[in-house]
């Protein structure tokens, strides 16, 4: 009997750790932020302050969530929130054990996922390092995995939200709230794809172009490079680590009807990745491609209207105002990201953020 009481007490303690407090003001919109590092918090603050991400500041609360075993020290985020008096930001730590084998089913984090989903209008997933290929059923051939706990948690949360071919009998959370917003950038898109049953190209230069070294990789057409490989063998300190390349829209109506940009537009975007979607996950359609068509640059869900993601980085503050000047190749003239992408691409990025904000408002109205 004593052992039984201890077990029950342990379960109650675990659940108590996962229980979220009710919002102070039920009229406040709650937006979830995966991986709330200091950098990601400051990015959201910049976008809101500069009216790029147009949410009502006083009526919005951002809940940053993470797993206790993640590589990042989130005490830094807690200290930053306290020192900067960021009253609109909260942090929430998930504590349930989550081995890879339990990602695609109900698990020790399910109740926490349910709580996060219940209180919020939507969730944003940011960029980051490589996902462990075990999660999409492949051997690790070219992935550098540095934060497996983050990937297991974020993949499992997205599985709970959207469902997956890896567990067809599971009923996803969005069946209850189909207007709920789910979006992501770069790794966020890749995680959404893996969570729903898709796979990834582990190394774009080698697997798609047959290039083995950085010196070989830079011979690929510049507009089809997805990060800067010049910096790996050239000592020029002004070389950017990323690339600014154009994308092409598909016939899917997401960008033309939702974001309201011309299908002929080829906006220049901030790109920094060496992995990409291989096989598309359940429920998704392709909305944008790289110029040569080899890289999926955007996806949208065919059932849930406010579920969409991009492979590029629309969140980077340097796209919206002049900061440091960089160059891609050693012979280039340095320029800021803002000037290099040009005003038309800046407008495109702002329209994309407008669509994210509108999706959140539509979701919140359905609460």
mmCIF file of C-alpha atoms in Angstrom:
data_model
loop_
_atom_site.group_PDB
_atom_site.id
_atom_site.type_symbol
_atom_site.label_atom_id
_atom_site.label_comp_id
_atom_site.label_asym_id
_atom_site.label_seq_id
_atom_site.Cartn_x
_atom_site.Cartn_y
_atom_site.Cartn_z
ATOM 1 C CA UNK A 1 0.000 0.000 0.000
ATOM 2 C CA UNK A 2 2.849 2.367 0.857
ATOM 3 C CA UNK A 3 4.485 1.649 -2.505
ATOM 4 C CA UNK A 4 1.192 2.384 -4.273
ATOM 5 C CA UNK A 5 0.900 5.713 -2.473
ATOM 6 C CA UNK A 6 4.421 6.632 -3.540
ATOM 7 C CA UNK A 7 3.623 5.804 -7.153
ATOM 8 C CA UNK A 8 0.448 7.884 -7.076
ATOM 9 C CA UNK A 9 2.296 10.764 -5.423
ATOM 10 C CA UNK A 10 4.971 10.579 -8.105
ATOM 11 C CA UNK A 11 2.403 10.733 -10.863
ATOM 12 C CA UNK A 12 0.649 13.675 -9.195
ATOM 13 C CA UNK A 13 3.967 15.503 -8.833
ATOM 14 C CA UNK A 14 4.779 14.966 -12.508
ATOM 15 C CA UNK A 15 1.373 16.279 -13.555
ATOM 16 C CA UNK A 16 1.672 19.265 -11.217
ATOM 17 C CA UNK A 17 4.964 20.193 -12.885
ATOM 18 C CA UNK A 18 3.251 20.104 -16.250
ATOM 19 C CA UNK A 19 0.150 22.092 -15.297
ATOM 20 C CA UNK A 20 0.144 25.596 -16.715
ATOM 21 C CA UNK A 21 -1.403 28.465 -14.787
ATOM 22 C CA UNK A 22 -4.461 30.017 -16.335
ATOM 23 C CA UNK A 23 -3.750 33.301 -18.189
ATOM 24 C CA UNK A 24 -4.134 36.330 -15.937
ATOM 25 C CA UNK A 25 -6.467 37.867 -18.493
ATOM 26 C CA UNK A 26 -8.527 35.331 -20.472
ATOM 27 C CA UNK A 27 -8.856 37.892 -23.273
ATOM 28 C CA UNK A 28 -5.099 37.880 -23.822
ATOM 29 C CA UNK A 29 -3.960 35.887 -26.854
ATOM 30 C CA UNK A 30 -1.346 33.273 -25.961
ATOM 31 C CA UNK A 31 1.331 32.451 -28.568
ATOM 32 C CA UNK A 32 3.705 29.536 -28.003
ATOM 33 C CA UNK A 33 7.409 29.853 -28.862
ATOM 34 C CA UNK A 34 9.431 26.655 -29.166
ATOM 35 C CA UNK A 35 13.054 26.904 -28.016
ATOM 36 C CA UNK A 36 12.818 30.319 -26.296
ATOM 37 C CA UNK A 37 16.505 31.234 -26.307
ATOM 38 C CA UNK A 38 17.507 34.812 -25.558
ATOM 39 C CA UNK A 39 18.072 35.288 -29.287
ATOM 40 C CA UNK A 40 14.619 34.004 -30.242
ATOM 41 C CA UNK A 41 12.935 36.109 -27.564
ATOM 42 C CA UNK A 42 14.741 39.213 -28.802
ATOM 43 C CA UNK A 43 13.815 38.388 -32.399
ATOM 44 C CA UNK A 44 10.118 38.293 -31.527
ATOM 45 C CA UNK A 45 10.450 41.529 -29.547
ATOM 46 C CA UNK A 46 12.072 43.229 -32.543
ATOM 47 C CA UNK A 47 9.376 42.048 -34.948
ATOM 48 C CA UNK A 48 6.564 43.159 -32.631
ATOM 49 C CA UNK A 49 8.158 46.492 -31.695
ATOM 50 C CA UNK A 50 8.716 47.384 -35.350
ATOM 51 C CA UNK A 51 5.157 46.407 -36.387
ATOM 52 C CA UNK A 52 6.371 43.578 -38.613
ATOM 53 C CA UNK A 53 4.648 40.935 -36.501
ATOM 54 C CA UNK A 54 1.449 42.848 -35.789
ATOM 55 C CA UNK A 55 -0.044 41.410 -32.640
ATOM 56 C CA UNK A 56 -1.650 43.593 -30.001
ATOM 57 C CA UNK A 57 1.181 44.018 -27.522
ATOM 58 C CA UNK A 58 -0.921 44.549 -24.416
ATOM 59 C CA UNK A 59 -3.264 41.687 -25.254
ATOM 60 C CA UNK A 60 -0.635 39.084 -26.182
ATOM 61 C CA UNK A 61 1.436 36.750 -24.016
ATOM 62 C CA UNK A 62 4.282 34.614 -25.351
ATOM 63 C CA UNK A 63 4.820 31.238 -23.682
ATOM 64 C CA UNK A 64 8.278 29.851 -24.457
ATOM 65 C CA UNK A 65 8.514 26.096 -23.937
ATOM 66 C CA UNK A 66 11.441 23.689 -23.924
ATOM 67 C CA UNK A 67 12.499 20.289 -22.607
ATOM 68 C CA UNK A 68 14.582 19.922 -19.469
ATOM 69 C CA UNK A 69 17.269 17.940 -21.363
ATOM 70 C CA UNK A 70 17.842 20.455 -24.137
ATOM 71 C CA UNK A 71 21.405 21.596 -24.797
ATOM 72 C CA UNK A 72 20.674 25.304 -24.260
ATOM 73 C CA UNK A 73 20.809 26.737 -20.737
ATOM 74 C CA UNK A 74 17.361 28.297 -20.374
ATOM 75 C CA UNK A 75 18.300 29.913 -17.078
ATOM 76 C CA UNK A 76 19.806 32.538 -19.392
ATOM 77 C CA UNK A 77 16.354 33.174 -20.871
ATOM 78 C CA UNK A 78 14.793 33.338 -17.410
ATOM 79 C CA UNK A 79 17.411 35.850 -16.264
ATOM 80 C CA UNK A 80 16.952 37.899 -19.431
ATOM 81 C CA UNK A 81 13.170 38.071 -18.970
ATOM 82 C CA UNK A 82 13.574 39.145 -15.347
ATOM 83 C CA UNK A 83 16.308 41.733 -15.951
ATOM 84 C CA UNK A 84 14.541 43.277 -18.952
ATOM 85 C CA UNK A 85 11.137 43.184 -17.216
ATOM 86 C CA UNK A 86 9.580 41.328 -20.148
ATOM 87 C CA UNK A 87 6.170 40.850 -18.602
ATOM 88 C CA UNK A 88 4.686 39.435 -21.801
ATOM 89 C CA UNK A 89 7.049 36.460 -21.844
ATOM 90 C CA UNK A 90 6.731 33.255 -19.804
ATOM 91 C CA UNK A 91 8.813 30.080 -19.733
ATOM 92 C CA UNK A 92 7.623 26.511 -19.378
ATOM 93 C CA UNK A 93 9.827 23.451 -18.939
ATOM 94 C CA UNK A 94 8.638 20.016 -20.019
ATOM 95 C CA UNK A 95 9.997 17.344 -17.705
ATOM 96 C CA UNK A 96 8.724 14.028 -19.053
ATOM 97 C CA UNK A 97 11.238 11.477 -20.325
ATOM 98 C CA UNK A 98 10.975 11.176 -24.092
ATOM 99 C CA UNK A 99 13.123 8.527 -25.786
ATOM 100 C CA UNK A 100 12.983 8.417 -29.584
ATOM 101 C CA UNK A 101 10.833 5.274 -29.487
ATOM 102 C CA UNK A 102 7.999 7.159 -27.749
ATOM 103 C CA UNK A 103 7.905 10.262 -29.950
ATOM 104 C CA UNK A 104 5.040 9.091 -32.191
ATOM 105 C CA UNK A 105 2.534 8.061 -29.526
ATOM 106 C CA UNK A 106 1.032 9.255 -26.271
ATOM 107 C CA UNK A 107 3.911 9.639 -23.849
ATOM 108 C CA UNK A 108 5.051 11.357 -20.658
ATOM 109 C CA UNK A 109 4.819 14.772 -22.352
ATOM 110 C CA UNK A 110 1.312 14.319 -23.780
ATOM 111 C CA UNK A 111 -0.478 16.034 -20.893
ATOM 112 C CA UNK A 112 1.913 19.004 -21.156
ATOM 113 C CA UNK A 113 1.292 19.206 -24.907
ATOM 114 C CA UNK A 114 -2.453 19.203 -24.244
ATOM 115 C CA UNK A 115 -2.103 22.050 -21.760
ATOM 116 C CA UNK A 116 0.016 24.145 -24.127
ATOM 117 C CA UNK A 117 -2.442 23.547 -26.952
ATOM 118 C CA UNK A 118 -5.444 24.343 -24.762
ATOM 119 C CA UNK A 119 -4.314 27.804 -23.690
ATOM 120 C CA UNK A 120 -2.870 29.047 -26.988
ATOM 121 C CA UNK A 121 -3.802 30.381 -30.421
ATOM 122 C CA UNK A 122 -0.764 28.945 -32.163
ATOM 123 C CA UNK A 123 2.886 27.959 -32.044
ATOM 124 C CA UNK A 124 6.082 29.088 -33.793
ATOM 125 C CA UNK A 125 9.035 26.726 -34.332
ATOM 126 C CA UNK A 126 12.449 28.299 -34.966
ATOM 127 C CA UNK A 127 15.592 27.177 -36.784
ATOM 128 C CA UNK A 128 18.336 25.053 -35.298
ATOM 129 C CA UNK A 129 20.639 22.030 -35.705
ATOM 130 C CA UNK A 130 20.148 18.688 -37.432
ATOM 131 C CA UNK A 131 17.394 16.261 -36.432
ATOM 132 C CA UNK A 132 18.526 12.737 -35.533
ATOM 133 C CA UNK A 133 17.727 10.563 -38.595
ATOM 134 C CA UNK A 134 16.401 7.825 -36.283
ATOM 135 C CA UNK A 135 13.235 9.929 -36.043
ATOM 136 C CA UNK A 136 12.560 9.445 -39.746
ATOM 137 C CA UNK A 137 13.809 5.880 -39.971
ATOM 138 C CA UNK A 138 17.200 6.432 -41.569
ATOM 139 C CA UNK A 139 20.836 5.832 -40.708
ATOM 140 C CA UNK A 140 22.880 8.913 -39.867
ATOM 141 C CA UNK A 141 25.113 9.502 -42.879
ATOM 142 C CA UNK A 142 25.610 13.303 -42.949
ATOM 143 C CA UNK A 143 23.768 14.762 -39.931
ATOM 144 C CA UNK A 144 25.485 16.504 -37.020
ATOM 145 C CA UNK A 145 23.109 15.996 -34.092
ATOM 146 C CA UNK A 146 23.819 18.250 -31.118
ATOM 147 C CA UNK A 147 20.426 18.598 -29.391
ATOM 148 C CA UNK A 148 18.464 15.316 -29.611
ATOM 149 C CA UNK A 149 16.187 16.170 -26.661
ATOM 150 C CA UNK A 150 14.961 19.302 -28.419
ATOM 151 C CA UNK A 151 14.183 17.391 -31.596
ATOM 152 C CA UNK A 152 12.408 14.558 -29.794
ATOM 153 C CA UNK A 153 10.169 17.008 -27.916
ATOM 154 C CA UNK A 154 9.403 19.320 -30.844
ATOM 155 C CA UNK A 155 8.776 16.393 -33.199
ATOM 156 C CA UNK A 156 6.468 14.751 -30.676
ATOM 157 C CA UNK A 157 4.519 17.955 -30.060
ATOM 158 C CA UNK A 158 4.039 18.403 -33.805
ATOM 159 C CA UNK A 159 2.981 14.778 -34.109
ATOM 160 C CA UNK A 160 0.364 15.387 -31.405
ATOM 161 C CA UNK A 161 -0.824 18.508 -33.227
ATOM 162 C CA UNK A 162 -0.915 17.205 -36.800
ATOM 163 C CA UNK A 163 -0.868 13.403 -36.760
ATOM 164 C CA UNK A 164 1.467 11.193 -38.774
ATOM 165 C CA UNK A 165 1.748 8.210 -41.068
ATOM 166 C CA UNK A 166 3.994 6.770 -38.341
ATOM 167 C CA UNK A 167 0.902 6.295 -36.150
ATOM 168 C CA UNK A 168 -2.212 6.496 -38.359
ATOM 169 C CA UNK A 169 -4.643 5.651 -35.550
ATOM 170 C CA UNK A 170 -3.677 8.690 -33.450
ATOM 171 C CA UNK A 171 -6.231 11.525 -33.560
ATOM 172 C CA UNK A 172 -4.322 14.833 -33.822
ATOM 173 C CA UNK A 173 -5.162 17.774 -31.596
ATOM 174 C CA UNK A 174 -6.103 19.976 -34.569
ATOM 175 C CA UNK A 175 -9.150 17.816 -35.220
ATOM 176 C CA UNK A 176 -10.541 19.673 -32.184
ATOM 177 C CA UNK A 177 -9.352 23.148 -33.280
ATOM 178 C CA UNK A 178 -8.653 23.081 -37.036
ATOM 179 C CA UNK A 179 -8.041 26.861 -37.172
ATOM 180 C CA UNK A 180 -5.086 26.582 -34.763
ATOM 181 C CA UNK A 181 -1.898 28.151 -36.179
ATOM 182 C CA UNK A 182 1.287 26.097 -36.569
ATOM 183 C CA UNK A 183 4.245 27.611 -38.387
ATOM 184 C CA UNK A 184 7.996 27.187 -38.560
ATOM 185 C CA UNK A 185 11.205 28.427 -40.161
ATOM 186 C CA UNK A 186 14.036 26.248 -41.519
ATOM 187 C CA UNK A 187 14.382 23.495 -38.864
ATOM 188 C CA UNK A 188 10.761 24.265 -37.972
ATOM 189 C CA UNK A 189 9.657 23.234 -41.459
ATOM 190 C CA UNK A 190 11.877 20.144 -41.383
ATOM 191 C CA UNK A 191 10.501 19.086 -37.993
ATOM 192 C CA UNK A 192 6.919 19.516 -39.192
ATOM 193 C CA UNK A 193 7.761 17.280 -42.138
ATOM 194 C CA UNK A 194 9.418 14.580 -40.018
ATOM 195 C CA UNK A 195 6.614 14.690 -37.435
ATOM 196 C CA UNK A 196 3.988 13.953 -40.081
ATOM 197 C CA UNK A 197 5.946 11.048 -41.575
ATOM 198 C CA UNK A 198 8.319 12.701 -44.051
ATOM 199 C CA UNK A 199 12.075 12.327 -44.506
ATOM 200 C CA UNK A 200 15.039 14.654 -45.068
ATOM 201 C CA UNK A 201 17.974 15.053 -47.423
ATOM 202 C CA UNK A 202 20.855 14.951 -44.931
ATOM 203 C CA UNK A 203 23.375 16.920 -46.996
ATOM 204 C CA UNK A 204 22.244 18.974 -49.986
ATOM 205 C CA UNK A 205 25.621 19.476 -51.752
ATOM 206 C CA UNK A 206 26.578 15.794 -51.626
ATOM 207 C CA UNK A 207 23.227 14.071 -52.075
ATOM 208 C CA UNK A 208 21.692 16.421 -54.646
ATOM 209 C CA UNK A 209 24.745 17.788 -56.480
ATOM 210 C CA UNK A 210 27.493 15.206 -55.901
ATOM 211 C CA UNK A 211 29.852 17.731 -54.290
ATOM 212 C CA UNK A 212 32.250 16.442 -51.622
ATOM 213 C CA UNK A 213 34.117 19.547 -50.454
ATOM 214 C CA UNK A 214 33.374 23.253 -49.891
ATOM 215 C CA UNK A 215 35.644 24.070 -52.842
ATOM 216 C CA UNK A 216 33.506 21.857 -55.084
ATOM 217 C CA UNK A 217 30.247 23.124 -53.576
ATOM 218 C CA UNK A 218 30.855 26.787 -54.487
ATOM 219 C CA UNK A 219 30.917 25.775 -58.169
ATOM 220 C CA UNK A 220 27.142 25.192 -57.919
ATOM 221 C CA UNK A 221 25.117 28.077 -59.329
ATOM 222 C CA UNK A 222 25.146 30.724 -56.615
ATOM 223 C CA UNK A 223 21.361 31.062 -56.543
ATOM 224 C CA UNK A 224 21.070 27.365 -55.652
ATOM 225 C CA UNK A 225 23.441 27.457 -52.682
ATOM 226 C CA UNK A 226 21.595 27.375 -49.387
ATOM 227 C CA UNK A 227 24.359 28.591 -47.121
ATOM 228 C CA UNK A 228 27.822 30.066 -47.749
ATOM 229 C CA UNK A 229 30.596 27.518 -48.240
ATOM 230 C CA UNK A 230 33.219 30.127 -49.169
ATOM 231 C CA UNK A 231 33.764 30.893 -45.491
ATOM 232 C CA UNK A 232 34.898 27.284 -44.899
ATOM 233 C CA UNK A 233 38.120 27.722 -46.867
ATOM 234 C CA UNK A 234 38.608 31.500 -47.241
ATOM 235 C CA UNK A 235 39.789 33.735 -44.382
ATOM 236 C CA UNK A 236 37.946 36.898 -45.431
ATOM 237 C CA UNK A 237 36.262 38.100 -42.223
ATOM 238 C CA UNK A 238 33.445 39.845 -44.113
ATOM 239 C CA UNK A 239 32.051 36.645 -45.628
ATOM 240 C CA UNK A 240 28.467 35.965 -44.551
ATOM 241 C CA UNK A 241 27.638 32.495 -43.272
ATOM 242 C CA UNK A 242 24.367 32.405 -45.171
ATOM 243 C CA UNK A 243 23.068 33.000 -48.690
ATOM 244 C CA UNK A 244 20.434 35.373 -50.017
ATOM 245 C CA UNK A 245 18.796 33.621 -52.963
ATOM 246 C CA UNK A 246 15.480 33.771 -54.775
ATOM 247 C CA UNK A 247 12.583 31.314 -54.567
ATOM 248 C CA UNK A 248 9.830 30.389 -57.010
ATOM 249 C CA UNK A 249 6.187 29.878 -56.087
ATOM 250 C CA UNK A 250 4.283 26.784 -57.208
ATOM 251 C CA UNK A 251 0.695 26.770 -58.456
ATOM 252 C CA UNK A 252 -0.524 26.232 -54.914
ATOM 253 C CA UNK A 253 -2.663 29.241 -53.897
ATOM 254 C CA UNK A 254 -1.053 29.887 -50.505
ATOM 255 C CA UNK A 255 1.267 32.717 -51.541
ATOM 256 C CA UNK A 256 -0.963 34.213 -54.236
ATOM 257 C CA UNK A 257 -4.268 34.109 -52.319
ATOM 258 C CA UNK A 258 -3.245 34.102 -48.653
ATOM 259 C CA UNK A 259 -0.040 36.158 -48.610
ATOM 260 C CA UNK A 260 -1.310 38.126 -51.631
ATOM 261 C CA UNK A 261 1.842 38.313 -53.733
ATOM 262 C CA UNK A 262 2.173 37.758 -57.459
ATOM 263 C CA UNK A 263 3.007 34.215 -58.531
ATOM 264 C CA UNK A 264 5.662 35.755 -60.800
ATOM 265 C CA UNK A 265 7.433 37.355 -57.846
ATOM 266 C CA UNK A 266 10.827 35.799 -57.054
ATOM 267 C CA UNK A 267 11.629 37.216 -53.626
ATOM 268 C CA UNK A 268 15.126 36.990 -52.246
ATOM 269 C CA UNK A 269 15.285 35.159 -48.901
ATOM 270 C CA UNK A 270 17.760 34.473 -46.090
ATOM 271 C CA UNK A 271 18.905 30.845 -46.332
ATOM 272 C CA UNK A 272 21.095 28.856 -43.930
ATOM 273 C CA UNK A 273 20.727 25.067 -44.069
ATOM 274 C CA UNK A 274 22.389 21.965 -45.466
ATOM 275 C CA UNK A 275 19.362 19.675 -45.085
ATOM 276 C CA UNK A 276 15.947 19.807 -46.733
ATOM 277 C CA UNK A 277 12.715 17.900 -47.279
ATOM 278 C CA UNK A 278 13.111 14.648 -49.195
ATOM 279 C CA UNK A 279 9.735 12.865 -48.955
ATOM 280 C CA UNK A 280 6.817 15.111 -48.020
ATOM 281 C CA UNK A 281 4.941 14.460 -44.772
ATOM 282 C CA UNK A 282 1.260 13.583 -44.510
ATOM 283 C CA UNK A 283 -1.201 16.323 -45.436
ATOM 284 C CA UNK A 284 1.240 18.836 -46.901
ATOM 285 C CA UNK A 285 1.468 20.462 -50.328
ATOM 286 C CA UNK A 286 4.477 22.355 -51.735
ATOM 287 C CA UNK A 287 4.074 26.141 -51.997
ATOM 288 C CA UNK A 288 7.576 27.244 -53.059
ATOM 289 C CA UNK A 289 10.771 25.810 -54.548
ATOM 290 C CA UNK A 290 14.396 26.799 -55.072
ATOM 291 C CA UNK A 291 15.225 28.170 -58.548
ATOM 292 C CA UNK A 292 16.350 24.742 -59.803
ATOM 293 C CA UNK A 293 13.370 23.000 -58.176
ATOM 294 C CA UNK A 294 15.507 20.689 -56.027
ATOM 295 C CA UNK A 295 14.699 22.229 -52.629
ATOM 296 C CA UNK A 296 11.223 22.595 -51.126
ATOM 297 C CA UNK A 297 11.103 26.162 -49.798
ATOM 298 C CA UNK A 298 7.513 26.249 -48.503
ATOM 299 C CA UNK A 299 4.704 23.915 -47.454
ATOM 300 C CA UNK A 300 1.067 24.315 -46.437
ATOM 301 C CA UNK A 301 -1.330 21.800 -44.927
ATOM 302 C CA UNK A 302 -4.210 20.734 -47.127
ATOM 303 C CA UNK A 303 -6.694 20.228 -44.270
ATOM 304 C CA UNK A 304 -5.705 22.815 -41.646
ATOM 305 C CA UNK A 305 -5.674 26.341 -43.143
ATOM 306 C CA UNK A 306 -3.300 27.917 -40.613
ATOM 307 C CA UNK A 307 -0.556 25.290 -40.781
ATOM 308 C CA UNK A 308 2.301 26.376 -43.043
ATOM 309 C CA UNK A 309 6.086 26.745 -42.956
ATOM 310 C CA UNK A 310 9.100 27.898 -44.964
ATOM 311 C CA UNK A 311 12.654 26.629 -45.348
ATOM 312 C CA UNK A 312 14.090 30.145 -45.217
ATOM 313 C CA UNK A 313 14.295 32.678 -42.345
ATOM 314 C CA UNK A 314 11.741 35.527 -42.491
ATOM 315 C CA UNK A 315 12.346 36.318 -38.821
ATOM 316 C CA UNK A 316 15.906 37.696 -39.104
ATOM 317 C CA UNK A 317 15.933 41.374 -37.953
ATOM 318 C CA UNK A 318 18.722 42.342 -40.367
ATOM 319 C CA UNK A 319 16.330 41.824 -43.288
ATOM 320 C CA UNK A 320 14.222 44.769 -42.149
ATOM 321 C CA UNK A 321 16.814 47.451 -41.482
ATOM 322 C CA UNK A 322 20.430 48.156 -42.352
ATOM 323 C CA UNK A 323 22.921 46.567 -40.015
ATOM 324 C CA UNK A 324 26.392 45.168 -40.712
ATOM 325 C CA UNK A 325 27.649 44.887 -44.304
ATOM 326 C CA UNK A 326 28.682 41.457 -45.592
ATOM 327 C CA UNK A 327 29.649 39.757 -48.822
ATOM 328 C CA UNK A 328 29.052 36.270 -50.196
ATOM 329 C CA UNK A 329 32.165 35.784 -52.329
ATOM 330 C CA UNK A 330 35.589 37.323 -51.646
ATOM 331 C CA UNK A 331 35.283 39.537 -54.770
ATOM 332 C CA UNK A 332 31.860 40.960 -53.810
ATOM 333 C CA UNK A 333 31.248 44.514 -52.622
ATOM 334 C CA UNK A 334 29.944 44.374 -49.017
ATOM 335 C CA UNK A 335 26.278 45.190 -48.446
ATOM 336 C CA UNK A 336 23.683 44.873 -45.703
ATOM 337 C CA UNK A 337 21.131 42.076 -45.919
ATOM 338 C CA UNK A 338 18.395 44.714 -46.074
ATOM 339 C CA UNK A 339 19.890 46.359 -49.175
ATOM 340 C CA UNK A 340 20.925 43.118 -50.813
ATOM 341 C CA UNK A 341 17.412 41.645 -50.816
ATOM 342 C CA UNK A 342 15.841 44.923 -51.960
ATOM 343 C CA UNK A 343 12.548 46.685 -51.113
ATOM 344 C CA UNK A 344 10.301 44.278 -53.026
ATOM 345 C CA UNK A 345 11.590 41.301 -51.022
ATOM 346 C CA UNK A 346 11.281 43.265 -47.784
ATOM 347 C CA UNK A 347 7.606 43.864 -48.601
ATOM 348 C CA UNK A 348 7.181 40.145 -49.296
ATOM 349 C CA UNK A 349 8.568 39.249 -45.864
ATOM 350 C CA UNK A 350 6.270 41.741 -44.155
ATOM 351 C CA UNK A 351 3.255 40.304 -45.969
ATOM 352 C CA UNK A 352 4.292 36.841 -44.816
ATOM 353 C CA UNK A 353 4.352 37.999 -41.191
ATOM 354 C CA UNK A 354 0.971 39.634 -41.727
ATOM 355 C CA UNK A 355 -0.394 36.232 -42.723
ATOM 356 C CA UNK A 356 1.026 34.659 -39.557
ATOM 357 C CA UNK A 357 -0.621 37.350 -37.425
ATOM 358 C CA UNK A 358 -3.951 36.962 -39.242
ATOM 359 C CA UNK A 359 -3.841 33.206 -38.748
ATOM 360 C CA UNK A 360 -3.309 33.692 -35.021
ATOM 361 C CA UNK A 361 -6.267 36.068 -34.767
ATOM 362 C CA UNK A 362 -8.528 33.648 -36.625
ATOM 363 C CA UNK A 363 -7.438 30.844 -34.332
ATOM 364 C CA UNK A 364 -7.979 32.932 -31.182
ATOM 365 C CA UNK A 365 -11.490 33.927 -32.247
ATOM 366 C CA UNK A 366 -12.372 30.233 -32.366
ATOM 367 C CA UNK A 367 -11.219 29.652 -28.784
#
